[in-house]
Coordinates of N, CA and C in Angstrom, one line a residue:
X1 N 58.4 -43.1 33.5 CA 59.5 -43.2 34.6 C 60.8 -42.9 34.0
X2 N 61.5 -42.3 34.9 CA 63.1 -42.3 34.3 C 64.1 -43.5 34.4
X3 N 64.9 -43.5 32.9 CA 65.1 -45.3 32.7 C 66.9 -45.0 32.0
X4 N 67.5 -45.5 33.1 CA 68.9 -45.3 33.1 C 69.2 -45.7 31.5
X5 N 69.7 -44.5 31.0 CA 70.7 -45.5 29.3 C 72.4 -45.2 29.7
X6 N 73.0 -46.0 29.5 CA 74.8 -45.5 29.7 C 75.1 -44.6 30.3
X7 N 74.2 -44.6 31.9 CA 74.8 -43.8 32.7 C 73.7 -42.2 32.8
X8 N 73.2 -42.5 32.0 CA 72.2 -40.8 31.6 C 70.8 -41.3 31.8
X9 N 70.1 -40.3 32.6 CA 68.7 -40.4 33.1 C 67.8 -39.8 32.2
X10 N 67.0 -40.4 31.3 CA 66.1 -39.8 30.5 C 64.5 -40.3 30.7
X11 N 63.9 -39.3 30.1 CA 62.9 -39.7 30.7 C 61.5 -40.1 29.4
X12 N 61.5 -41.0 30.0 CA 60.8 -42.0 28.7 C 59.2 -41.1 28.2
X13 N 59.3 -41.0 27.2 CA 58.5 -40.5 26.5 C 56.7 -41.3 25.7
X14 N 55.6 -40.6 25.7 CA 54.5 -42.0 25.1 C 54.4 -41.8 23.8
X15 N 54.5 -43.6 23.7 CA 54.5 -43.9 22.2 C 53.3 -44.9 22.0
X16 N 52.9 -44.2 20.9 CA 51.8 -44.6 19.9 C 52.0 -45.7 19.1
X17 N 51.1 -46.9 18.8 CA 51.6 -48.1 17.9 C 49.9 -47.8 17.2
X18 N 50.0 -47.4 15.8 CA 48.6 -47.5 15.1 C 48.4 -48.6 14.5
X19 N 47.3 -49.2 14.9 CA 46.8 -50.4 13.9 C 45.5 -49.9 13.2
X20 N 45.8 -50.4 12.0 CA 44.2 -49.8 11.4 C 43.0 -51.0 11.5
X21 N 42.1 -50.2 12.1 CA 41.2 -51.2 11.6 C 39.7 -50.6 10.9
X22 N 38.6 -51.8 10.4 CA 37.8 -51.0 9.8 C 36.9 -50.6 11.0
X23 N 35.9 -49.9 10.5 CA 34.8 -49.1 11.6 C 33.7 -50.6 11.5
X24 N 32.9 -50.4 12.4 CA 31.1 -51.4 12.7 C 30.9 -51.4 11.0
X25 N 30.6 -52.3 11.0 CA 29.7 -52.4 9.5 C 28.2 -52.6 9.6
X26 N 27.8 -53.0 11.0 CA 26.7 -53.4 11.3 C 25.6 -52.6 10.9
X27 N 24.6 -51.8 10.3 CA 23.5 -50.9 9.8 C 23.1 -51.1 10.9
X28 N 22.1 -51.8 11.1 CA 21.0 -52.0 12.6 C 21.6 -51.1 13.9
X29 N 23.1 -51.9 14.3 CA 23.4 -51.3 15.4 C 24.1 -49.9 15.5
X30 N 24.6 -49.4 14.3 CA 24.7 -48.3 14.0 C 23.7 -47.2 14.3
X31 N 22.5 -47.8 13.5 CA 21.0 -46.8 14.3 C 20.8 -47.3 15.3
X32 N 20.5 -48.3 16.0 CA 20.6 -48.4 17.3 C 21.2 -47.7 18.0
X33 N 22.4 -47.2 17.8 CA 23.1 -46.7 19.4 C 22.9 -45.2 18.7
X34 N 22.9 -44.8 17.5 CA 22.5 -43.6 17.2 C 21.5 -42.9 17.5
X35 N 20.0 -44.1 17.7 CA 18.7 -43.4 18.6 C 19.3 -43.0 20.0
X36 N 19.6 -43.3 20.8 CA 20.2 -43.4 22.0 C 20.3 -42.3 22.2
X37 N 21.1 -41.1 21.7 CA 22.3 -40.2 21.6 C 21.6 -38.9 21.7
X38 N 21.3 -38.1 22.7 CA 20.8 -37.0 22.9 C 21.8 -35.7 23.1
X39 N 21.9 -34.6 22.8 CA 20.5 -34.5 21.5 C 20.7 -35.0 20.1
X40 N 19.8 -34.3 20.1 CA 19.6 -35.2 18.2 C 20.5 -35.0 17.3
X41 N 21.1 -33.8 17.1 CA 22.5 -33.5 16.3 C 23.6 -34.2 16.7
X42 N 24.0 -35.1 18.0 CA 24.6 -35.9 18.0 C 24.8 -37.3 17.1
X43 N 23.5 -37.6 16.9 CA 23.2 -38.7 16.0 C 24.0 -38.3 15.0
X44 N 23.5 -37.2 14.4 CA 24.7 -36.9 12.7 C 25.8 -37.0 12.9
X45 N 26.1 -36.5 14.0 CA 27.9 -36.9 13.8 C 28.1 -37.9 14.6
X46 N 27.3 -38.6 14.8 CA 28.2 -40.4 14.8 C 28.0 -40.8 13.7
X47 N 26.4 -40.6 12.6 CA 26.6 -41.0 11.7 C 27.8 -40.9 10.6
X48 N 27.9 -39.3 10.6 CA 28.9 -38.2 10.2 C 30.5 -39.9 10.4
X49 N 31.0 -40.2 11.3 CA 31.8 -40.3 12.1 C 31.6 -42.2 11.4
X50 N 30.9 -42.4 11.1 CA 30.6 -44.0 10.9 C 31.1 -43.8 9.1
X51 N 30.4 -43.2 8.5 CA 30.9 -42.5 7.3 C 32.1 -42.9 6.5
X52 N 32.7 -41.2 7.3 CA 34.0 -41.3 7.3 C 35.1 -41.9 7.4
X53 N 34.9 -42.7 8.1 CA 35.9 -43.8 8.8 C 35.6 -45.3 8.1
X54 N 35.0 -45.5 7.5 CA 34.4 -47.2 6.6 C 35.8 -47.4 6.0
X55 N 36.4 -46.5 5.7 CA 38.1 -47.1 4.7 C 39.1 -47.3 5.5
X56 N 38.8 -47.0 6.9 CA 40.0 -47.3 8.1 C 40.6 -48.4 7.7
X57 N 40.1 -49.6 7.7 CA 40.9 -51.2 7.4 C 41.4 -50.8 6.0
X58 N 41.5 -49.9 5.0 CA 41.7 -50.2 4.2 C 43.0 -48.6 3.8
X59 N 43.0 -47.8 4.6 CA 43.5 -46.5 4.4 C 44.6 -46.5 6.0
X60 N 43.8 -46.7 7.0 CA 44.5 -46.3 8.0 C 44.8 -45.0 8.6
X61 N 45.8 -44.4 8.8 CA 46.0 -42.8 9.1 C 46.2 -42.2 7.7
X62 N 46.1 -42.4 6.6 CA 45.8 -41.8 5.4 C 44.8 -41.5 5.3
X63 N 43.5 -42.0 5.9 CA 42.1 -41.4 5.8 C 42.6 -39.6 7.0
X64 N 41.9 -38.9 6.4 CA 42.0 -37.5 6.8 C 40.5 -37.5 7.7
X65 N 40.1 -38.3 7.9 CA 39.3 -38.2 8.8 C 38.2 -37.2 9.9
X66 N 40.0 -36.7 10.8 CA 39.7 -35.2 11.5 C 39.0 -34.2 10.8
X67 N 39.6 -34.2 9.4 CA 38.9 -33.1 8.5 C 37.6 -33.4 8.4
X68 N 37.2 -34.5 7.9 CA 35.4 -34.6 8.1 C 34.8 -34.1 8.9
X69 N 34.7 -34.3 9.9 CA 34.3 -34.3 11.7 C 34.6 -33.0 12.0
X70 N 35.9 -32.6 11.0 CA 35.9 -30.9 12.1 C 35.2 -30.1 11.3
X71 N 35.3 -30.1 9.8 CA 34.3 -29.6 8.4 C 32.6 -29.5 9.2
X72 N 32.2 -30.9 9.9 CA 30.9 -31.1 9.6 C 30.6 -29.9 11.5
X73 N 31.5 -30.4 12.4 CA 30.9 -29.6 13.0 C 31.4 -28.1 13.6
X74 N 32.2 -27.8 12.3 CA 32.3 -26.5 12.5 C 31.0 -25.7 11.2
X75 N 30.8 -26.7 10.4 CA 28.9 -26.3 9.9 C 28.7 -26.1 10.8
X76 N 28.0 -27.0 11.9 CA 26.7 -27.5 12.8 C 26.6 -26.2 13.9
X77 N 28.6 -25.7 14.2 CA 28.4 -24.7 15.1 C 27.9 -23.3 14.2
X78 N 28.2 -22.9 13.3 CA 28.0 -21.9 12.0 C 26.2 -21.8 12.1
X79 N 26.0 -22.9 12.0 CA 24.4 -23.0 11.8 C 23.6 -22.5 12.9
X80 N 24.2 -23.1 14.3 CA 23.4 -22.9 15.5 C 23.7 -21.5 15.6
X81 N 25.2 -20.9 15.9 CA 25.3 -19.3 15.7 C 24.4 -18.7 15.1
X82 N 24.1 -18.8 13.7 CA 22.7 -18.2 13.2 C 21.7 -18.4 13.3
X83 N 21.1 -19.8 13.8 CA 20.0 -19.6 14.2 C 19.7 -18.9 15.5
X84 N 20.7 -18.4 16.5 CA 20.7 -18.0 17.7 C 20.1 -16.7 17.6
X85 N 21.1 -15.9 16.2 CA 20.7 -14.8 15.9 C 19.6 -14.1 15.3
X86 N 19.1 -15.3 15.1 CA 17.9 -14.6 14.3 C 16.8 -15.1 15.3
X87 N 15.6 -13.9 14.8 CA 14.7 -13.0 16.1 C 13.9 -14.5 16.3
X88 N 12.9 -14.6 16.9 CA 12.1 -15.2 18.2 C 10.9 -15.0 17.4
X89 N 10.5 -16.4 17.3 CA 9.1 -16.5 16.9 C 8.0 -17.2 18.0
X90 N 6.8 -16.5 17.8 CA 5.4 -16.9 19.0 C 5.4 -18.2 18.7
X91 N 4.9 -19.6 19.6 CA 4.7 -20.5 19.8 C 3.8 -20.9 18.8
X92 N 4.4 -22.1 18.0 CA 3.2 -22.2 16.7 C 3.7 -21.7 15.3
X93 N 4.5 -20.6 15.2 CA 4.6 -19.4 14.5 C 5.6 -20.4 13.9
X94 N 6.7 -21.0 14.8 CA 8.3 -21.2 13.8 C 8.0 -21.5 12.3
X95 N 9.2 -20.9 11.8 CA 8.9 -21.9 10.4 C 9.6 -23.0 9.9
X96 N 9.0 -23.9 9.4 CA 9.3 -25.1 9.3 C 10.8 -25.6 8.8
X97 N 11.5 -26.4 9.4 CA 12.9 -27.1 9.6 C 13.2 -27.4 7.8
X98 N 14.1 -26.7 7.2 CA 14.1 -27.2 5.5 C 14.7 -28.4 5.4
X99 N 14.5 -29.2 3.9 CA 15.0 -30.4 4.6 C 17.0 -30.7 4.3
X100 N 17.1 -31.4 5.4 CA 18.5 -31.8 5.6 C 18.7 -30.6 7.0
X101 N 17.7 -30.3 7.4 CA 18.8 -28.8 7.9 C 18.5 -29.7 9.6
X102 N 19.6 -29.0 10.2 CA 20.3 -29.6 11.3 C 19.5 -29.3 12.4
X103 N 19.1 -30.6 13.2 CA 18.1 -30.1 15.0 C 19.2 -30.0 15.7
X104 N 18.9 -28.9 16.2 CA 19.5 -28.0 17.5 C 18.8 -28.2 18.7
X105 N 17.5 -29.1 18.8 CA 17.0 -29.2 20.3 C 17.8 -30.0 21.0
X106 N 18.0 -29.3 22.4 CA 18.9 -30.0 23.1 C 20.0 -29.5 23.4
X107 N 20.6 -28.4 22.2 CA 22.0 -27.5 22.3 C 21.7 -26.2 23.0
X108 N 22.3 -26.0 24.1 CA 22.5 -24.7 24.7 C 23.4 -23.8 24.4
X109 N 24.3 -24.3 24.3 CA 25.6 -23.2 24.2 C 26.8 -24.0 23.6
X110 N 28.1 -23.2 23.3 CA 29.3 -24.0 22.7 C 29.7 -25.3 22.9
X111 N 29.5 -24.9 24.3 CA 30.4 -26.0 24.9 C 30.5 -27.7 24.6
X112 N 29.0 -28.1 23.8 CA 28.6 -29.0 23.1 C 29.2 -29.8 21.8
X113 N 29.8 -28.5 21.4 CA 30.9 -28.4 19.9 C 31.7 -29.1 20.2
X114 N 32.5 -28.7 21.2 CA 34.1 -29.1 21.8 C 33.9 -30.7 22.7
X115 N 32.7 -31.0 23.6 CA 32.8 -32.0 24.1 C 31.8 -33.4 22.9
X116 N 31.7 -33.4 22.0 CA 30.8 -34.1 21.5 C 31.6 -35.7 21.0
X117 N 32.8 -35.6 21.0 CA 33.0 -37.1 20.9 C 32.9 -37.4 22.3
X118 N 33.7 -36.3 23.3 CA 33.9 -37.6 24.6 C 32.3 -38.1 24.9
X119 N 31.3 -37.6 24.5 CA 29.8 -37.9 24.9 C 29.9 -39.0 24.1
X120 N 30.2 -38.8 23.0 CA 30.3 -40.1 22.5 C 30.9 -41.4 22.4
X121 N 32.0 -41.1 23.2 CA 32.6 -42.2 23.9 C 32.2 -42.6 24.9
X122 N 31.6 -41.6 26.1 CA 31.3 -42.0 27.0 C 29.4 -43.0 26.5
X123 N 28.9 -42.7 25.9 CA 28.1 -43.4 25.2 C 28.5 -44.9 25.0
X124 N 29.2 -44.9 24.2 CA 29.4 -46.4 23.8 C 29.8 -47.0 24.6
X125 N 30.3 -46.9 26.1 CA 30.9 -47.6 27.2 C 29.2 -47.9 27.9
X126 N 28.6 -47.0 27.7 CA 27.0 -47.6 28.2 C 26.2 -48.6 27.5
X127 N 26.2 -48.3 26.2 CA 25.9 -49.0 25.1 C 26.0 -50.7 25.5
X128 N 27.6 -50.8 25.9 CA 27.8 -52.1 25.5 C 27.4 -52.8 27.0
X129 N 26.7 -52.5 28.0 CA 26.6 -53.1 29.2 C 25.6 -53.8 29.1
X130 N 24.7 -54.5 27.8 CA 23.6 -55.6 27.8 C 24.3 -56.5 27.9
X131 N 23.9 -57.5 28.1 CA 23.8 -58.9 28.0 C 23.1 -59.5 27.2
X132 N 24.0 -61.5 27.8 CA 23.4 -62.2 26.5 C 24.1 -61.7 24.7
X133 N 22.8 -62.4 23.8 CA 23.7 -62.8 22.9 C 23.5 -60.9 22.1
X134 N 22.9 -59.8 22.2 CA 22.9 -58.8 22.4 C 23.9 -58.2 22.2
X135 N 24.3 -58.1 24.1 CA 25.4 -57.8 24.5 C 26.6 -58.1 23.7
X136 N 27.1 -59.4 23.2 CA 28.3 -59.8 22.7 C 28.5 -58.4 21.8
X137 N 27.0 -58.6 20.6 CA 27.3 -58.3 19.3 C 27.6 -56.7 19.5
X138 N 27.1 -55.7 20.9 CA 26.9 -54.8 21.3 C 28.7 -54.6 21.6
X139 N 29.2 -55.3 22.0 CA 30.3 -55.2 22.8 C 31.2 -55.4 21.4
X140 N 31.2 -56.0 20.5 CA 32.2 -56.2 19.3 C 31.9 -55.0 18.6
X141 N 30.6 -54.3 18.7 CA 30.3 -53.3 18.2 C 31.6 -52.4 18.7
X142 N 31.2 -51.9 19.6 CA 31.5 -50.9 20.4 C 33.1 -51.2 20.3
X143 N 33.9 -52.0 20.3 CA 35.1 -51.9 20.6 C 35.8 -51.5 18.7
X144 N 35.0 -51.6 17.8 CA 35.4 -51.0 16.8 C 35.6 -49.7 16.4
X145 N 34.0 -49.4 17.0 CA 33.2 -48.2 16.9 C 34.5 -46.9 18.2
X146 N 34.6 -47.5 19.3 CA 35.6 -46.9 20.3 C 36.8 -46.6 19.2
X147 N 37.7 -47.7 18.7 CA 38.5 -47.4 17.9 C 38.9 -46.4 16.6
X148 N 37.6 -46.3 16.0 CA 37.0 -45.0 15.6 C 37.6 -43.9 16.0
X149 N 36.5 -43.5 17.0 CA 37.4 -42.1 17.9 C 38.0 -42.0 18.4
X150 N 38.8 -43.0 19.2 CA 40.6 -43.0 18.6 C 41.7 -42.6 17.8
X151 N 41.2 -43.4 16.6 CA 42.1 -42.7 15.2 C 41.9 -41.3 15.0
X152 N 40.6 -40.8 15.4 CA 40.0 -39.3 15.4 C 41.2 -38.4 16.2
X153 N 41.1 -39.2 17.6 CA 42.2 -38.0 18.6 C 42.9 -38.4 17.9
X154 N 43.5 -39.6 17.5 CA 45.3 -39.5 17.3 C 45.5 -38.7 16.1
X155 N 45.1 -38.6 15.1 CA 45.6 -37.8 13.7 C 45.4 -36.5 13.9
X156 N 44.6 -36.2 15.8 CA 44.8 -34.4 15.9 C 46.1 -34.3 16.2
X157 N 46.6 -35.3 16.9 CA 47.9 -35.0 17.6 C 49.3 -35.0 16.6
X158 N 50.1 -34.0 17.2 CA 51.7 -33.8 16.7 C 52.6 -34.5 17.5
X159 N 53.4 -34.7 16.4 CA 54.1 -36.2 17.1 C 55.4 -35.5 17.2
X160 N 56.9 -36.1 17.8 CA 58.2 -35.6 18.2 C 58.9 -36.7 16.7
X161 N 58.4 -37.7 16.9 CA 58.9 -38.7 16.0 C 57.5 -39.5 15.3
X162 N 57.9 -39.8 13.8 CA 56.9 -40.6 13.2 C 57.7 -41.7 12.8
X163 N 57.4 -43.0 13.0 CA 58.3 -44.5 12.6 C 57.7 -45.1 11.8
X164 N 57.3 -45.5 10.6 CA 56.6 -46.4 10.0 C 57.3 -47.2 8.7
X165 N 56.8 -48.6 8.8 CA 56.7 -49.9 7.7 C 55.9 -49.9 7.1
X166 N 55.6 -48.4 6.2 CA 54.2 -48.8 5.2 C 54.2 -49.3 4.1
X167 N 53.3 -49.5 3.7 CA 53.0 -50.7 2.2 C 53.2 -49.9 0.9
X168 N 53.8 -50.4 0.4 CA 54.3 -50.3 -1.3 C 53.4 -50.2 -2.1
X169 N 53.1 -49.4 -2.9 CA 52.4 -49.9 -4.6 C 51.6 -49.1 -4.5
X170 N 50.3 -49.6 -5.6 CA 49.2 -49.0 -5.6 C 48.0 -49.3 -4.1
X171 N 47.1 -48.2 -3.4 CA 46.0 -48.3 -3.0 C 44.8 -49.3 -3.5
X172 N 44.7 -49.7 -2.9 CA 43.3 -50.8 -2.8 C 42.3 -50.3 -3.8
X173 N 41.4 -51.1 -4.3 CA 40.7 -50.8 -5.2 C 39.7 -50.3 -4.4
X174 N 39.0 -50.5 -3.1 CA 38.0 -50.3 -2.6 C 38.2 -48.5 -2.2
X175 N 39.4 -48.1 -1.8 CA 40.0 -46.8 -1.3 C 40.4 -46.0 -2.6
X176 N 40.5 -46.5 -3.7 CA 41.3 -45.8 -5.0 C 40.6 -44.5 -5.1
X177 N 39.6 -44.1 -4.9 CA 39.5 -43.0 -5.6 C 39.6 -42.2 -3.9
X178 N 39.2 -42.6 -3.2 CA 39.3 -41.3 -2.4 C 41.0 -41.1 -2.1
X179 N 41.7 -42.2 -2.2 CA 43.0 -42.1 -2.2 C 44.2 -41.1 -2.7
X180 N 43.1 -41.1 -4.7 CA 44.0 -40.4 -5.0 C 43.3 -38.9 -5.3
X181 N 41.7 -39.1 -4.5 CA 42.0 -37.6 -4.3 C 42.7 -36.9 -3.1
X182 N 42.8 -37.1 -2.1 CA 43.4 -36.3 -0.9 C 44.7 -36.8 -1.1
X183 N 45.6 -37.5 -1.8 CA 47.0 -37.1 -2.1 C 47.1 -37.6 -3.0
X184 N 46.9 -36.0 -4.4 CA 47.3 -36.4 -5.8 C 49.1 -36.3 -5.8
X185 N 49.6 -35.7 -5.1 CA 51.0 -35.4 -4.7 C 52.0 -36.6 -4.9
X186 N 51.3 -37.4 -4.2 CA 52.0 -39.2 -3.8 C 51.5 -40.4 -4.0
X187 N 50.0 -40.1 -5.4 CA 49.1 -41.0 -5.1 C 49.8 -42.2 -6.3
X188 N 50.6 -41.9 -6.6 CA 51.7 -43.5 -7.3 C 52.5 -44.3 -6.6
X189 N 52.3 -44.4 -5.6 CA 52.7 -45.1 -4.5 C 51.9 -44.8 -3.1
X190 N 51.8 -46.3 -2.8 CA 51.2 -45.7 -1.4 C 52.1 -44.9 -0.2
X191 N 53.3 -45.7 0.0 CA 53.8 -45.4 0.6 C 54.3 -44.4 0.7
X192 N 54.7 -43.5 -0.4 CA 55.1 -42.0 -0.5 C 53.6 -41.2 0.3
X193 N 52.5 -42.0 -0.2 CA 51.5 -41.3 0.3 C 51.7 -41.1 2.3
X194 N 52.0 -42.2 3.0 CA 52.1 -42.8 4.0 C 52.8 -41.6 4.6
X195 N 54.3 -41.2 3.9 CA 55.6 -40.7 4.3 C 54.6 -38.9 3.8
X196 N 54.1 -38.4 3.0 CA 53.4 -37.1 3.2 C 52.6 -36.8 4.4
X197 N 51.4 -37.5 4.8 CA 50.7 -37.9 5.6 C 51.7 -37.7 7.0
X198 N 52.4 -38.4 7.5 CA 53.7 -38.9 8.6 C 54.0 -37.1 8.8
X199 N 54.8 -36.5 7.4 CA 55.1 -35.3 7.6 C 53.9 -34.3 8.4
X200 N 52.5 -34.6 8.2 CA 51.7 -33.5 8.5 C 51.3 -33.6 9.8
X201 N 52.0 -34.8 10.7 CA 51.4 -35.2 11.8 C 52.7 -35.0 12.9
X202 N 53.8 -34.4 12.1 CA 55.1 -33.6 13.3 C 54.7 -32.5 13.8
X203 N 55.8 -32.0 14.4 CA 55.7 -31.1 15.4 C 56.6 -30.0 14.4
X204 N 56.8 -29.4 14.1 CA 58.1 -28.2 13.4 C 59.3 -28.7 14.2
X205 N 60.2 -29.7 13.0 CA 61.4 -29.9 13.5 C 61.4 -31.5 13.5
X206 N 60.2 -32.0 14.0 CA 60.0 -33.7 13.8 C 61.1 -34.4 13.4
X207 N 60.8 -35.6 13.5 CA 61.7 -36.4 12.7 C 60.7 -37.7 12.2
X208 N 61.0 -37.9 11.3 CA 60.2 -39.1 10.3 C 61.1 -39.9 10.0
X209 N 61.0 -41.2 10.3 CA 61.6 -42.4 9.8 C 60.9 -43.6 9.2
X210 N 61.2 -43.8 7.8 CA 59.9 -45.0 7.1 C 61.1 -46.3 6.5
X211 N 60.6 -47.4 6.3 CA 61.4 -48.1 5.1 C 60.9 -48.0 4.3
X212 N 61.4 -47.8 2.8 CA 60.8 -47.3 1.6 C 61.4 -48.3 0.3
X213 N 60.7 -48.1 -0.6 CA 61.5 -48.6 -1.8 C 62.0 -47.4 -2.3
X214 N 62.5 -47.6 -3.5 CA 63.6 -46.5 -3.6 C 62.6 -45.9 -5.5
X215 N 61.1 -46.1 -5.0 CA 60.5 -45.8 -6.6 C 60.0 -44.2 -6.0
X216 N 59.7 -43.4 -4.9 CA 59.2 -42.3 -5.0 C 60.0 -41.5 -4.8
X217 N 61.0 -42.0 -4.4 CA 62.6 -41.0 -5.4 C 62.2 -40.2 -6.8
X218 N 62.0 -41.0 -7.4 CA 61.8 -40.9 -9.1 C 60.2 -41.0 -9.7

């Protein structure tokens, strides 16, 4: 809505407040809702997606996340493309799936690429509709697991302004190494790391604002 400041009508803009948290830790319900998930290449990338995301409580928007997810299913589309193109075998005849290699039953066409988290959001809002004591654990699931794909849209998006209070020092011991590989640049401070990261998520022209200590100066 537009919100009077000193006389001038501007028009309020949406703002984002990130909290990090970690992904499901739960194994069981993890494959649980992964059986679920038709088609079957779906399953990998929530697995894909469960993965990835385990250092959220401990990384936040510093995990590069998107890049996973977009790496794995710009494979998965690469794969199906070729298998599309290659010729047609008699019933019986196929030859056998190598192992690791990706099922495609179920994929018709692109359009699967592009919509495969919202399926998977819309998933976990089904998921969590048991009951009982189930349900709860179903439902604590899910609202982490939702949070997930979340952080996924937000770190696609470009921001006008980035504002952050991030933490000082060294990375966690649990995050240290993937830390300081995706930013050998800033990886002596976290927060320098925070303020690189911040930069990659403007728009051309952005503005970034952090509180810092005054060590990744030097």
């Amino acid at each position: 809505r537009d919100i009077g400041v000193t006389g001038v009508q501007t028009c309020a803009l949406p703002i984002y407040i990130v909290v990090a948290e970690p992904m499901p830790g739960d194994a069981n319900l993890v494959e649980e809702f992964a059986a679920r998930l038709d088609p079957p290449l779906l399953r990998d990338l929530f697995r894909k997606m469960i993965d990835e995301s385990r250092l959220a409580g401990e990384l936040g928007v510093l995990l590069r996340v998107e890049d996973g997810i977009a790496t794995e299913l710009r494979r998965a589309r690469e794969e199906f493309v070729k298998q599309r193109q290659s010729p047609g075998y008699l019933p019986g005849l196929e030859p056998q799936p190598k192992q690791g290699a990706l099922d495609f039953s179920g994929v018709d066409d692109d359009r699967f690429f592009h919509e495969a988290e919202l399926i998977i959001d819309e998933a976990l809002r089904t998921f969590s509709a048991a009951t009982g004591d189930a349900g709860v654990r179903r439902r604590l699931f899910v609202g982490d697991a939702a949070q997930g794909v979340a952080l996924i849209d937000l770190v696609r998006t470009r921001f006008d302004v980035v504002l952050m209070n991030p933490p000082f020092g060294a990375a966690s011991l649990a995050a240290k190494k993937e830390f300081e590989r995706d930013y050998p640049r800033t990886k002596n401070d976290v927060y320098a790391a925070f303020v690189e990261r911040g930069i990659e998520l403007l728009h051309a022209g952005g503005l970034l604002g952090a509180i810092t200590s005054r060590t990744g100066f030097f």
